[in-house]
Amino acid sequence: MGQLALQRVSPLASLPRRLPSLLPPSSAHQFLPFATASRRPRRHGFYLVRAMSSHIVGYPRIGPKRELKFALESFWDGKTGVDDLQTVAANLRNSIWKHMADAGIKYIPSNTFSYYDQMLDTTTMLGAVPSRYGWESGEIGFDVYFSMARGNDSVPAMEMTKWFDTNYHYIVPELGPDVEFSYASHKAVDEFKEAKALGIDTVPVLIGPITYLLLSKPAKGVDKSFCMLSLIDKILPIYKEVFDDLKSAGARWIQFDEPILVMDLDTNQLQAFSDAYSRMESSLAGLNVLIATYFADVPAEAYKALTSLKCVTGFGFDLVRGLETVDLIKAGFPRGKLLFAGVVDGRNIWANDLSASLKTLQSLEDIVGKDKVVVSTSCSLLHTAVDLVNETRLDKELKSWLAFAAQKVVEVNALAKSLSGVKDEALFCANSMGQASRRSSPRVTNAAVQQDVAAVKKSDHRRSTEVSARLQAQQKKLNLPALPTTTIGSFPQTADLRRIRREFKAKKISDIDYVQAIKVEFEKVVKLQEELGIDVLVHGEAERNDMVEFFGEQLSGFAFTSNGWVQSYGSRCVKPPIIYGDVTRPKAMTVFWSSMAQKMTRHPMKGMLTGPVTILNWSFARNDQPRHETCFQIALAIKDEVEDLEKAGITVIQIDEAALREGLPLRRSEQEFYLDWAVHAFRITNCDVHDTTQIHTHMCYSNFNDIIHSIINMDADVITIENSRSDEKLLSVFHEGVKYGAGIGPGVYDIHSPRIPSAEEIAERINKMLAVLDSKVLWVNPDCGLKTRKYDEVKSALSNMVAAAKLIRSELVKS
């Protein structure tokens, strides 16, 4: 299989240069045709009126129409080859670089593209491949790379977890004292050369060594207390080889992403950071160095350590989520250095308030010096949608409030122009009108909803009975066996199923035909579960496009895009709804479908809902009121749905809170407040149900051990939680003496890998769970929903899961 090293390929005709469509009409005068210009030419036949200091931290890699997703999945399915995949990838990179260059961006990033994940790319660059993948030396190819990301028939994938407090997932490096590092991927250098061949001078971006090490975990067999920073001496020589290659290729800048600096690092970790960059100083000679931080304020001690580095030319800060960093800058900024001011939000889709941002930039320029401020994004634009130009169905008013990645590039350039004294009055005027429209629009505010939320804050909304008593009442009604089996909710979303939903949405089929088609799919899923011997069933969610969008489409205050896709991991993309106003539930959302499914079986059928915190965290939330206010509005809407499901005879209701941990603030001082309102919001949804109604919740792909007490405080009857891909990390908290009296189902196999575990392997996992959990509370289930898998994989894996549960049940009876 092919190497990750880039090949020279011709761009596909299906992805042309897109300059005219990416810029608003008011921006067109920034460019002069090559034939009529009189100034020094830029690279692509255009001349800029004036050079500005602007920078983009990173850019979405999936493509405006998810081109990378489809290319990856076609490659994985064996329908296309390496050349096809690399052609699509090269075309996407070229389009991105040209867009930024043509928009006037001065500091354009490279090596922010990835076939799967930037942390995995760094692991590959360092040759830190776990031995189970069979790699020994040479340039790492796609076979090893994708095996680490997805697993294969023989070995499981590496762990995947959330990237800080975002919905993006990274592949966690597995390190230890015996890891032998080597320069095993030249991707960073190859991408720089590729851009240079197009006439574009880029800033190669690397994950900084301290962030890389502190986000790693001990490899299997390595003591959990192993200090990752002890490996710094081993990885710095590899970084130095990369620097030498970049300098030889003509690089003048390099960007290190060190978001770990916004965390609460201790003195030893900060010293390791300072020492690492001091030791790299000589090898960085000849390069301008930018260190980018993002996602939060930089603590005072980290700011001091960072700005004391002599080898650094510029410092990048998130000034959207890190407003307190401005106070640190005011208190002292190193003379002669560049401030990369992240004033354009990289994590949301709201248009920047250009006038307000310009005032901020001007005040910063007064502090750090004229021409020392570089206008930038708050973080990589990876976390926002790609291009608003593709949204033809959004109404004009709402669209005037928004900016996707392509438009944020234009915003950065417009602010840089204005800061340099060349203000685009027409653009600023249009922006100001959009800001005013949003503030005054009657569709944003609902006084009744705000009154309801104010009343909600006066109670903590706990169920009146302890969980132990509720579980007894539920068992009398449900009569479940020991180690009950269930799945998380979704079943495979086939091409036919997606086609049916598309045709219904396009009004090509009638309501009656659509309901009948979904009913047939329900019957298939129910029959399969009954044949497999699953105890608590799900209907498979055939009627749902996405676990958040499905609900948002039925709630007021939400809007939806056609192509607002954001990468979650690998080829998996999500299309977050936009919460623009106060939220209400006009009518029941799931009762019809859940009732239909329950009538198909005598087994308990779960009513499936997405919880308020997850809907909030997986949406582009409004930024004009506190997040908890919006969350409580959603909670009240979900509460109405829970009670309607109960009235319809649904006795098991799952309220997923997969994103609870994701929203946890990065700084410890802010975490208690978030957990208080997030847990409260969940309790609101089910506080008034009967004791005999069993409330489940589900969480996945985050580190939950540090918030286990808040999870207990949610007071759910049963929690299912990802466990297997993270090597049973969750179980360690129970080894440490935490008592959990409610039902709990740590996942027994990883659903994000095509690998099918054996019954014996699953049985071994269940026995590990029984070593720390009572069999009376233990459930058996996969890590997560089955939406992304194929039916043959699902049948085999669930069959083995049920067989393992039955085996352990029989052993429990004997004992």
Short mmCIF file of C-alpha atoms in Angstrom, two decimals, residues 17 30 40 45 64 107 161 165 244 277 327 437 452 493 535 624 654 670 720 736 740-741 759 766 792 797 809:
data_model
loop_
_atom_site.label_atom_id
_atom_site.label_comp_id
_atom_site.label_asym_id
_atom_site.label_seq_id
_atom_site.Cartn_x
_atom_site.Cartn_y
_atom_site.Cartn_z
CA ARG A 17 -10.15 27.09 -8.10
CA GLN A 30 -9.02 43.89 -3.48
CA ARG A 40 4.79 43.65 -7.85
CA GLY A 45 -2.00 36.26 -11.64
CA PRO A 64 -16.65 21.73 0.93
CA TYR A 107 0.95 33.46 6.81
CA THR A 161 -10.43 10.51 22.55
CA ASP A 165 -12.99 20.41 24.72
CA ASP A 244 16.79 20.72 8.69
CA TYR A 277 12.46 25.06 23.17
CA ASP A 327 -4.74 41.48 30.55
CA SER A 437 -30.30 42.54 12.54
CA ASP A 452 -39.61 29.13 32.38
CA GLN A 493 -27.42 3.39 7.98
CA ASP A 535 -32.70 -8.34 26.15
CA ASP A 624 -25.36 36.14 22.71
CA GLN A 654 -32.33 6.57 27.09
CA GLU A 670 -14.15 26.81 35.83
CA THR A 720 -23.68 2.79 29.22
CA GLU A 736 -9.76 2.93 43.38
CA TYR A 740 -21.52 2.99 41.85
CA GLY A 741 -24.94 1.72 42.85
CA ALA A 759 -16.96 -14.34 22.28
CA ILE A 766 -16.91 -8.97 31.23
CA ASP A 792 -22.47 -8.39 8.53
CA ALA A 797 -20.13 -8.87 16.81
CA ARG A 809 -24.38 -15.93 33.31
#
